[in-house]
PDB file of C-alpha atoms in Angstrom:
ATOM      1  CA  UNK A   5       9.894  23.910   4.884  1.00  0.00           C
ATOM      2  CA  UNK A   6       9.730  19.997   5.178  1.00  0.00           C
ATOM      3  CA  UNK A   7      11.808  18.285   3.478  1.00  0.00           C
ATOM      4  CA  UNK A   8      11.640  14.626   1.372  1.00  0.00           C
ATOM      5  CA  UNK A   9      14.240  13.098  -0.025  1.00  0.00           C
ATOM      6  CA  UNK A  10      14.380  10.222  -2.592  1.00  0.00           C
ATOM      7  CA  UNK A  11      17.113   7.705  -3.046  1.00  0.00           C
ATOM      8  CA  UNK A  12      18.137   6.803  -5.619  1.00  0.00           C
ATOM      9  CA  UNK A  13      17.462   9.839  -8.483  1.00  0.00           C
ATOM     10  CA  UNK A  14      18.002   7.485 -10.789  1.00  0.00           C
ATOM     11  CA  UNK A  15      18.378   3.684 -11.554  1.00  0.00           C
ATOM     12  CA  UNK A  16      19.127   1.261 -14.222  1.00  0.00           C
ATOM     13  CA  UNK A  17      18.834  -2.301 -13.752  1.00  0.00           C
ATOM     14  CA  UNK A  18      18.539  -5.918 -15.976  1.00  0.00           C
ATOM     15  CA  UNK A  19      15.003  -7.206 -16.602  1.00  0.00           C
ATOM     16  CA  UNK A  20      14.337  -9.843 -13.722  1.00  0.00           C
ATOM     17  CA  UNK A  21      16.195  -7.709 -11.266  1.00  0.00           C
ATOM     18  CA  UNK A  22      14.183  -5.953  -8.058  1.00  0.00           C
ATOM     19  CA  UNK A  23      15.192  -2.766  -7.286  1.00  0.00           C
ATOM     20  CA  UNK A  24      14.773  -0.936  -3.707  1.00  0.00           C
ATOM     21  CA  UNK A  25      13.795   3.158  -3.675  1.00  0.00           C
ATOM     22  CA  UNK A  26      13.799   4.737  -0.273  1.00  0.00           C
ATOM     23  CA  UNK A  27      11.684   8.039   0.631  1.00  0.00           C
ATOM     24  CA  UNK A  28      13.250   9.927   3.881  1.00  0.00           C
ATOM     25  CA  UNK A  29      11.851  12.557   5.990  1.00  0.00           C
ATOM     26  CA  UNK A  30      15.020  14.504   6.732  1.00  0.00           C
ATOM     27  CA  UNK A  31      13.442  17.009   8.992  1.00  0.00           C
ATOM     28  CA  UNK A  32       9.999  15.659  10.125  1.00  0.00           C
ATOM     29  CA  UNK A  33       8.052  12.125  11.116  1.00  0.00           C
ATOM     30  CA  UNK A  34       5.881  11.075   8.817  1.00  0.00           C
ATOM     31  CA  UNK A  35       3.428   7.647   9.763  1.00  0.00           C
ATOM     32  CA  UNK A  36       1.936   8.075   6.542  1.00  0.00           C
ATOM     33  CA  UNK A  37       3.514   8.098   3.329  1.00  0.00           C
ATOM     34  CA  UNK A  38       2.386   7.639  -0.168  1.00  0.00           C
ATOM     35  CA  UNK A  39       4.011   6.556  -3.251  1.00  0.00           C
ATOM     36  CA  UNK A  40       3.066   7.257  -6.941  1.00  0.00           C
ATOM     37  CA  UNK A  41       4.241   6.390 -10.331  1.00  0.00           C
ATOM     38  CA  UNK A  42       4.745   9.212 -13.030  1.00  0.00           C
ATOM     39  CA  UNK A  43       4.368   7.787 -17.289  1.00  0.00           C
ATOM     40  CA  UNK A  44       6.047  10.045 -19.578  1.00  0.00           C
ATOM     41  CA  UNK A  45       3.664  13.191 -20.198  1.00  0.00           C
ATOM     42  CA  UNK A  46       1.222  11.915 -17.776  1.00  0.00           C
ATOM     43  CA  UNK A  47       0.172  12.654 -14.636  1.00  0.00           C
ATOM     44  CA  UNK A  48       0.955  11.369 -11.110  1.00  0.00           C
ATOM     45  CA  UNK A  49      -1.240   7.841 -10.303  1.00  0.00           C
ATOM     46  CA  UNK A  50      -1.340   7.047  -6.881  1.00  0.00           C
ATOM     47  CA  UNK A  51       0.041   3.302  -6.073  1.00  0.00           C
ATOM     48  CA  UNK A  52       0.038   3.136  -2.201  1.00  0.00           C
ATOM     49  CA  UNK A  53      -0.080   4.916   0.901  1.00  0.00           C
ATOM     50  CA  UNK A  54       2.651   3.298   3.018  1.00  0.00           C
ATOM     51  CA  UNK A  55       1.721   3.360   6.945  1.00  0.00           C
ATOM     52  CA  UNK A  56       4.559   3.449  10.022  1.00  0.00           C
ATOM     53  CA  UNK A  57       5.145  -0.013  11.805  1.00  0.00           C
ATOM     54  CA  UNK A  58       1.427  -1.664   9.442  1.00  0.00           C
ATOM     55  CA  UNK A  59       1.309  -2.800   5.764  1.00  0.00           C
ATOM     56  CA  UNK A  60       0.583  -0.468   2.979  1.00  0.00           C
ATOM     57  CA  UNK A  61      -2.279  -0.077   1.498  1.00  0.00           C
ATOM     58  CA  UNK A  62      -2.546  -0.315  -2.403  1.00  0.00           C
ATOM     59  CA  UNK A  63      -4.778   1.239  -4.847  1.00  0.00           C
ATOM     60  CA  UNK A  64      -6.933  -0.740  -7.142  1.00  0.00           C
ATOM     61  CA  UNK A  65      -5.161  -2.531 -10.123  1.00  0.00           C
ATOM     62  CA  UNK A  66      -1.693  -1.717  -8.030  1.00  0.00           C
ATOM     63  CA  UNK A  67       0.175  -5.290  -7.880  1.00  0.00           C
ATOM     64  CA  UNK A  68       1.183  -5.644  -3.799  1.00  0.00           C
ATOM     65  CA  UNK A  69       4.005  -8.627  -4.159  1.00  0.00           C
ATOM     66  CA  UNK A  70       5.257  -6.466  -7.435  1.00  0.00           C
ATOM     67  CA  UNK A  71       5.674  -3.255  -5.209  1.00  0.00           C
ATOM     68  CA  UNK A  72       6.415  -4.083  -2.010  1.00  0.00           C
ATOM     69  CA  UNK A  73       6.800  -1.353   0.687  1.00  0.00           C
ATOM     70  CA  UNK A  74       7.816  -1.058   3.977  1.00  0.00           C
ATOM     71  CA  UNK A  75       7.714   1.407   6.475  1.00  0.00           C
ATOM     72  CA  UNK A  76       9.881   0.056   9.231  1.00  0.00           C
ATOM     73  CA  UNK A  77      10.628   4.004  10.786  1.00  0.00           C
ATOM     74  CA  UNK A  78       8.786   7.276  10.931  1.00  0.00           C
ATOM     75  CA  UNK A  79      11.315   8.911   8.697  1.00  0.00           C
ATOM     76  CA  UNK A  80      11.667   6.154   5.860  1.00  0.00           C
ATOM     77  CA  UNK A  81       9.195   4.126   3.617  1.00  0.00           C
ATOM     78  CA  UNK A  82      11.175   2.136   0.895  1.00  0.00           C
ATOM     79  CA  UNK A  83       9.210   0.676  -2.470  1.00  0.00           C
ATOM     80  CA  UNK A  84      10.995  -2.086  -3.842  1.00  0.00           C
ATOM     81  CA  UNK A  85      10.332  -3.295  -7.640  1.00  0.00           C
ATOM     82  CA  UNK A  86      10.424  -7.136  -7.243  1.00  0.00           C
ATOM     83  CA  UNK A  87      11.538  -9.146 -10.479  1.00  0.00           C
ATOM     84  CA  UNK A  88      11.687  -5.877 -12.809  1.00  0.00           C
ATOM     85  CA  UNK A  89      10.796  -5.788 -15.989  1.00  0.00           C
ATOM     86  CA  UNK A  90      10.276  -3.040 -19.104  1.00  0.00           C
ATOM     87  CA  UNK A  91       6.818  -1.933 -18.549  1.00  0.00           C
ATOM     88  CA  UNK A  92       8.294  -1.043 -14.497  1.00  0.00           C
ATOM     89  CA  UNK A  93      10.051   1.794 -16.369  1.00  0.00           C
ATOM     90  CA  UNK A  94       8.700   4.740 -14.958  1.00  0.00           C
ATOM     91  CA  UNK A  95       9.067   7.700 -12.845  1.00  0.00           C
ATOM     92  CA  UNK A  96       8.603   6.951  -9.140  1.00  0.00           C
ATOM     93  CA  UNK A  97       7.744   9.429  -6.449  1.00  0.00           C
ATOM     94  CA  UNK A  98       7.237   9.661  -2.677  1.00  0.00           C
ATOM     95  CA  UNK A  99       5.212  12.162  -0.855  1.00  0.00           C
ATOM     96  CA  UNK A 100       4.654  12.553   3.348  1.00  0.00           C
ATOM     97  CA  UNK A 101       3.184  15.365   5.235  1.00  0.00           C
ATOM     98  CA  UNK A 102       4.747  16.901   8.483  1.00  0.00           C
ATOM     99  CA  UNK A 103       1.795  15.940  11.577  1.00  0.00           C
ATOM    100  CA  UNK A 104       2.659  18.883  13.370  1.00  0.00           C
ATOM    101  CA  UNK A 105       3.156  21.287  10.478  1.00  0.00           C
ATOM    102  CA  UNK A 106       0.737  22.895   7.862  1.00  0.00           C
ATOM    103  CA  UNK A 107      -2.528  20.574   7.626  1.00  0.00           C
ATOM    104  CA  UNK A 108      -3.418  19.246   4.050  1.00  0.00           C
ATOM    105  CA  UNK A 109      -0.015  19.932   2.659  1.00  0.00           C
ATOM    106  CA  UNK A 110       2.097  16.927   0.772  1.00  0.00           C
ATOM    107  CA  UNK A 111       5.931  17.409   0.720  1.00  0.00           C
ATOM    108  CA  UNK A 112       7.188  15.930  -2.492  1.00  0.00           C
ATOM    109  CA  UNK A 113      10.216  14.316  -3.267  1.00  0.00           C
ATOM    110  CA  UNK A 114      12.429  14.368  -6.388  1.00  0.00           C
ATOM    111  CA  UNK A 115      11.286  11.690  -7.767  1.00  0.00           C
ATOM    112  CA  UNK A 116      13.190   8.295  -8.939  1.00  0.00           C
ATOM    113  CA  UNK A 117      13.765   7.659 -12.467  1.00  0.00           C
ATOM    114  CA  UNK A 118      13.643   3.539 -13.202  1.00  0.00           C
ATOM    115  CA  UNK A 119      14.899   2.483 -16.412  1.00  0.00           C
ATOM    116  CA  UNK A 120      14.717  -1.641 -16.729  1.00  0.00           C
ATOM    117  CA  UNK A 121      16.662  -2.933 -20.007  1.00  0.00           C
TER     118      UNK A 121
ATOM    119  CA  UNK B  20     -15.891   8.981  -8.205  1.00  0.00           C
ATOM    120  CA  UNK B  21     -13.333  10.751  -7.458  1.00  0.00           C
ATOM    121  CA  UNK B  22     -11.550  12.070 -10.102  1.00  0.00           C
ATOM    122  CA  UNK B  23      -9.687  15.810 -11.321  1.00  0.00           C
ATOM    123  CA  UNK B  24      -9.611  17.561 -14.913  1.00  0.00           C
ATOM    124  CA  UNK B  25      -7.555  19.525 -15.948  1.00  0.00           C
ATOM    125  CA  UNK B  26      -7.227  21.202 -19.081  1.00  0.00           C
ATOM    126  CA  UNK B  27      -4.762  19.365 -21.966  1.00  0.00           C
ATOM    127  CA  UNK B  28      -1.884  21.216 -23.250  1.00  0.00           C
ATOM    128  CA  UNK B  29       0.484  22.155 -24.224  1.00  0.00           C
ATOM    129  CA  UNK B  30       0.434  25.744 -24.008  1.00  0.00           C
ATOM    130  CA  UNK B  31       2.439  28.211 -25.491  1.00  0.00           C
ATOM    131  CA  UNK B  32       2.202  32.215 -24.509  1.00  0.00           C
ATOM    132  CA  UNK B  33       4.165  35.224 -24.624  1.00  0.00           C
ATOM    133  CA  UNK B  34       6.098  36.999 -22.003  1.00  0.00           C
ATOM    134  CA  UNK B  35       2.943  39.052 -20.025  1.00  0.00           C
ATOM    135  CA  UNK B  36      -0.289  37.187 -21.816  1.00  0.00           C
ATOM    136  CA  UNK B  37      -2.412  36.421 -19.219  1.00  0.00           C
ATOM    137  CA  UNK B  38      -2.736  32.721 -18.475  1.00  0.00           C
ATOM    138  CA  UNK B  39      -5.709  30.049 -17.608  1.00  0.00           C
ATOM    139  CA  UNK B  40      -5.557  26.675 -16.843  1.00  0.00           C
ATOM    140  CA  UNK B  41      -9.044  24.846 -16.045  1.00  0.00           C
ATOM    141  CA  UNK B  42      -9.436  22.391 -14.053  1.00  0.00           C
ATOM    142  CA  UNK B  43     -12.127  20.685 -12.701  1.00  0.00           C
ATOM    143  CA  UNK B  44     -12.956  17.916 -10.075  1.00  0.00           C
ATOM    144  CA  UNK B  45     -15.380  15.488  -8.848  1.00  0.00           C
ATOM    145  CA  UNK B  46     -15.803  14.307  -5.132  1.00  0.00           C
ATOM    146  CA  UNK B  47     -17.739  13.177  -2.559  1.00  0.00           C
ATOM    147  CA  UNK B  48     -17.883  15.799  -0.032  1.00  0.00           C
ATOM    148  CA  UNK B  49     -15.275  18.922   0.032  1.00  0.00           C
ATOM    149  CA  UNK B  50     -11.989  18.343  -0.631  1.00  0.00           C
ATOM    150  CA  UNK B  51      -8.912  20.681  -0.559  1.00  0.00           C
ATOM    151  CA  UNK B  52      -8.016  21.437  -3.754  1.00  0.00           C
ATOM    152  CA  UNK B  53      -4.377  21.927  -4.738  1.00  0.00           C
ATOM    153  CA  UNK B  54      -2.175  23.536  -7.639  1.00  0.00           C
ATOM    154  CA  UNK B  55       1.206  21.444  -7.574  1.00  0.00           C
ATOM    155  CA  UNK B  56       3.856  23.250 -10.250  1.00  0.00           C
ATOM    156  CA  UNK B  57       7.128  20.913 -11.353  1.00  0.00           C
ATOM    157  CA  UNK B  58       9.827  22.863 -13.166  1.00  0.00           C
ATOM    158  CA  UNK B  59      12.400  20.555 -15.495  1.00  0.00           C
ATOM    159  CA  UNK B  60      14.269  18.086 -13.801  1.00  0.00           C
ATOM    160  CA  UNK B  61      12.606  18.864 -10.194  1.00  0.00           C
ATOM    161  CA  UNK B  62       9.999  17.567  -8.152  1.00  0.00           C
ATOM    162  CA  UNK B  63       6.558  18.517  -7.447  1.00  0.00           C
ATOM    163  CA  UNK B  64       6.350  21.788  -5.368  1.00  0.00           C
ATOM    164  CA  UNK B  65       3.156  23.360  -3.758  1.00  0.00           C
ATOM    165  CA  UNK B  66       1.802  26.246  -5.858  1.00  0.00           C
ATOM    166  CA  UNK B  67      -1.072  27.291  -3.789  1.00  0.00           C
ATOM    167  CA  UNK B  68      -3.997  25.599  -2.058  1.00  0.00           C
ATOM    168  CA  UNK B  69      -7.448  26.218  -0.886  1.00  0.00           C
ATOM    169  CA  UNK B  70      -9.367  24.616   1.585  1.00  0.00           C
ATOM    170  CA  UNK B  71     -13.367  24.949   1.465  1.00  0.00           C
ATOM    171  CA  UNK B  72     -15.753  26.908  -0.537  1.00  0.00           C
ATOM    172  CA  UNK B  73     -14.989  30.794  -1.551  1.00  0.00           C
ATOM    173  CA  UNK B  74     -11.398  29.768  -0.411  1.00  0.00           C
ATOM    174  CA  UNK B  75      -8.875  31.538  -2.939  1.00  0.00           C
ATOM    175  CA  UNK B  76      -5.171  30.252  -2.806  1.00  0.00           C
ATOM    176  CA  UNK B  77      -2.811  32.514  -4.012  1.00  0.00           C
ATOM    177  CA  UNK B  78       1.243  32.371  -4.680  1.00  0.00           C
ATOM    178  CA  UNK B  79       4.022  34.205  -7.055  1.00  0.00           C
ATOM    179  CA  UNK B  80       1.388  35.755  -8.640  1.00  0.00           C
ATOM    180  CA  UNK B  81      -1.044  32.892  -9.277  1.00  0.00           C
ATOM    181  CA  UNK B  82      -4.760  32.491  -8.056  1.00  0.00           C
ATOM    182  CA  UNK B  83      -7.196  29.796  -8.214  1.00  0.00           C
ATOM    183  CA  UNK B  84     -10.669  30.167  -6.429  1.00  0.00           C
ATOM    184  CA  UNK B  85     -12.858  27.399  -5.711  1.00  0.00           C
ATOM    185  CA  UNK B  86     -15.914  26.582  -7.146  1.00  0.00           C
ATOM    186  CA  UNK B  87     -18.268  24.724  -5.316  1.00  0.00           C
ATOM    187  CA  UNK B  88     -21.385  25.918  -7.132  1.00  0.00           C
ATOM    188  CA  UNK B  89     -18.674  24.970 -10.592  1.00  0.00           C
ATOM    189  CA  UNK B  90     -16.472  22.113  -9.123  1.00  0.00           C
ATOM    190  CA  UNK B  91     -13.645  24.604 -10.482  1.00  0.00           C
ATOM    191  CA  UNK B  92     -10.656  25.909  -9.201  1.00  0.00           C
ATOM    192  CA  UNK B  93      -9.018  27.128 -12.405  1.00  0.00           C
ATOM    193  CA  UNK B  94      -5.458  28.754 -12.057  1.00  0.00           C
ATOM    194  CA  UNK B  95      -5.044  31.831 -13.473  1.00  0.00           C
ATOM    195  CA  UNK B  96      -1.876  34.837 -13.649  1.00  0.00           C
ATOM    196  CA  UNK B  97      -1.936  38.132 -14.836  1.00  0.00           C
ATOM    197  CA  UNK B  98       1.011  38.200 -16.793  1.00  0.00           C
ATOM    198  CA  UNK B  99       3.551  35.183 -17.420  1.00  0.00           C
ATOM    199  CA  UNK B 100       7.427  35.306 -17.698  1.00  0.00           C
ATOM    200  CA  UNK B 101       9.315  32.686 -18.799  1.00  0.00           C
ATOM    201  CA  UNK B 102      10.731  31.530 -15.076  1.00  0.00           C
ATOM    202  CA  UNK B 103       7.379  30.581 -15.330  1.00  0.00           C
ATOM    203  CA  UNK B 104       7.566  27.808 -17.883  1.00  0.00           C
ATOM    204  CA  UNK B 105       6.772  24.141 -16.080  1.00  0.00           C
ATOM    205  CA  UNK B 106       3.872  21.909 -15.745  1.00  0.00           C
ATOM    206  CA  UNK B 107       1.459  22.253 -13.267  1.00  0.00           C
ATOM    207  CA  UNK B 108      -1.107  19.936 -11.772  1.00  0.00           C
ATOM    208  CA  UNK B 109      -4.308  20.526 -10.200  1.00  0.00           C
ATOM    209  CA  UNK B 110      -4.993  18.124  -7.263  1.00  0.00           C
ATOM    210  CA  UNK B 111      -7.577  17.457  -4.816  1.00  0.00           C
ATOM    211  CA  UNK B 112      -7.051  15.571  -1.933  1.00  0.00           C
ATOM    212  CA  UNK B 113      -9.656  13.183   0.870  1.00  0.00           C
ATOM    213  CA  UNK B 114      -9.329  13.139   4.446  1.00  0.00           C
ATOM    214  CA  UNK B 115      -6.743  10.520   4.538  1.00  0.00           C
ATOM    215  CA  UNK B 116      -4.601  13.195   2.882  1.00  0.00           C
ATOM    216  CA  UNK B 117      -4.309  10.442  -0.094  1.00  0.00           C
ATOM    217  CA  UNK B 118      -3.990  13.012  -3.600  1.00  0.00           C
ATOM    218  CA  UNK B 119      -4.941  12.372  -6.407  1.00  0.00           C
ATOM    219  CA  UNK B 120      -3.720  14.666  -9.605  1.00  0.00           C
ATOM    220  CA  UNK B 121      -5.089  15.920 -12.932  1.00  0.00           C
ATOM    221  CA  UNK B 122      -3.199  14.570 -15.801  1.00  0.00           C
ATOM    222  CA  UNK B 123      -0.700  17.943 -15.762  1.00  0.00           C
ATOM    223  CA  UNK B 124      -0.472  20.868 -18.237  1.00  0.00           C
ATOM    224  CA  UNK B 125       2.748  21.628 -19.660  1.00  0.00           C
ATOM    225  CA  UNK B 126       3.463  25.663 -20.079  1.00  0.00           C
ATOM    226  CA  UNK B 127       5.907  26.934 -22.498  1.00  0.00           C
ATOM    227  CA  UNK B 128       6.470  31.293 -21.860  1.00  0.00           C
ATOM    228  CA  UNK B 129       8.759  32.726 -24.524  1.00  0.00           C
ATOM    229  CA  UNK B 130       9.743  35.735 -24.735  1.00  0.00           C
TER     230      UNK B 130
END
């Protein structure tokens, strides 16, 4: 099946630092992508849904300059955490779906662990 | 609005006990309605999915019909093993193909 994969799985950085997480589809183009954010024990909230060669759209209460995403290619979308701080801990994942494969169906990736000290 | 529940864990069963997770959802519409299963340290995978009314998705031994008359499509298997043990998420998603998740149930199979 399709196949998304997140970079990087996992990243540490200072408070005040911004931090760039990139979503590839390695065997598929994808002009829509969407990115969530995963709290400890909770469930997936949806932040954006990043479109090919336009600017993302954001969910209610989602802060656009604080999560910036571009979508420069069909195969990558990248969410960048500007100016970082604690409360951006989280768990960050990207999703896409394959236009000429299976309708309805999200491919997942990993996920991208953020841990801001 | 637009919104999935799903039942709270966590739950804890024995090797074989049959399991149910509910889950419920609100929408404008009919939306496709998803079960989403994350094992430790992986990311979400597809379970099984169904798309309109009378629809039942089935996978690895799990089955969720849904509802319309009961907004439901609760997941159910007739007996769990402990490769089992994860947390899955019901989803639904719109026509934009934007999802949006229930808040997870973890499931804990011991032997």
């Amino acid at each position: 099946g399709a196949v998304v994969s997140q970079h990087p799985s996992w990243v540490i950085c200072k408070s005040g630092t911004s931090v760039k997480i990139e979503c590839r589809s390695l065997d598929f183009q994808a002009t829509t992508m969407f990115w969530y954010r995963q709290f400890p024990k909770q469930s997936l909230m949806l932040m954006a849904t990043s479109n090919e060669g336009s600017k993302a759209t954001y969910e209610q209460g989602v802060e656009k300059d604080k999560f910036l995403i571009n979508h420069a290619s069909l195969t990558l979308s990248t969410l960048t955490v500007t100016s970082a701080h604690p409360e951006d801990s989280s768990f960050y994942i990207c999703s896409a779906s394959d236009p000429l494969g299976a309708k309805n169906i999200q491919y997942f990736g990993a996920g991208t662990r953020l841990s801001v000290l | 609005g637009n919104s999935v529940t799903q039942m709270e864990g966590p739950v804890t069963l024995s090797e074989e006990a049959f399991l149910t997770i509910n889950c419920t959802y609100t929408a404008t519409g009919y939306p496709s309605l998803f079960w989403y299963v994350q094992y430790p340290g992986e990311g979400l995978q597809l379970l099984l999915k169904a798309t309109k009314a009378d629809d039942k998705g089935s996978n690895k031994g799990f089955e969720a019909t849904y509802r319309k008359e009961t907004t439901s499509f609760h997941l159910e298997k007739g007996s769990v093993q402990v490769s089992d043990s994860a947390v899955y998420f019901c989803a639904r998603a719109n026509t934009g193909n934007q999802f949006y998740f229930g808040t997870g149930t973890s499931l804990t199979v011991i032997p």
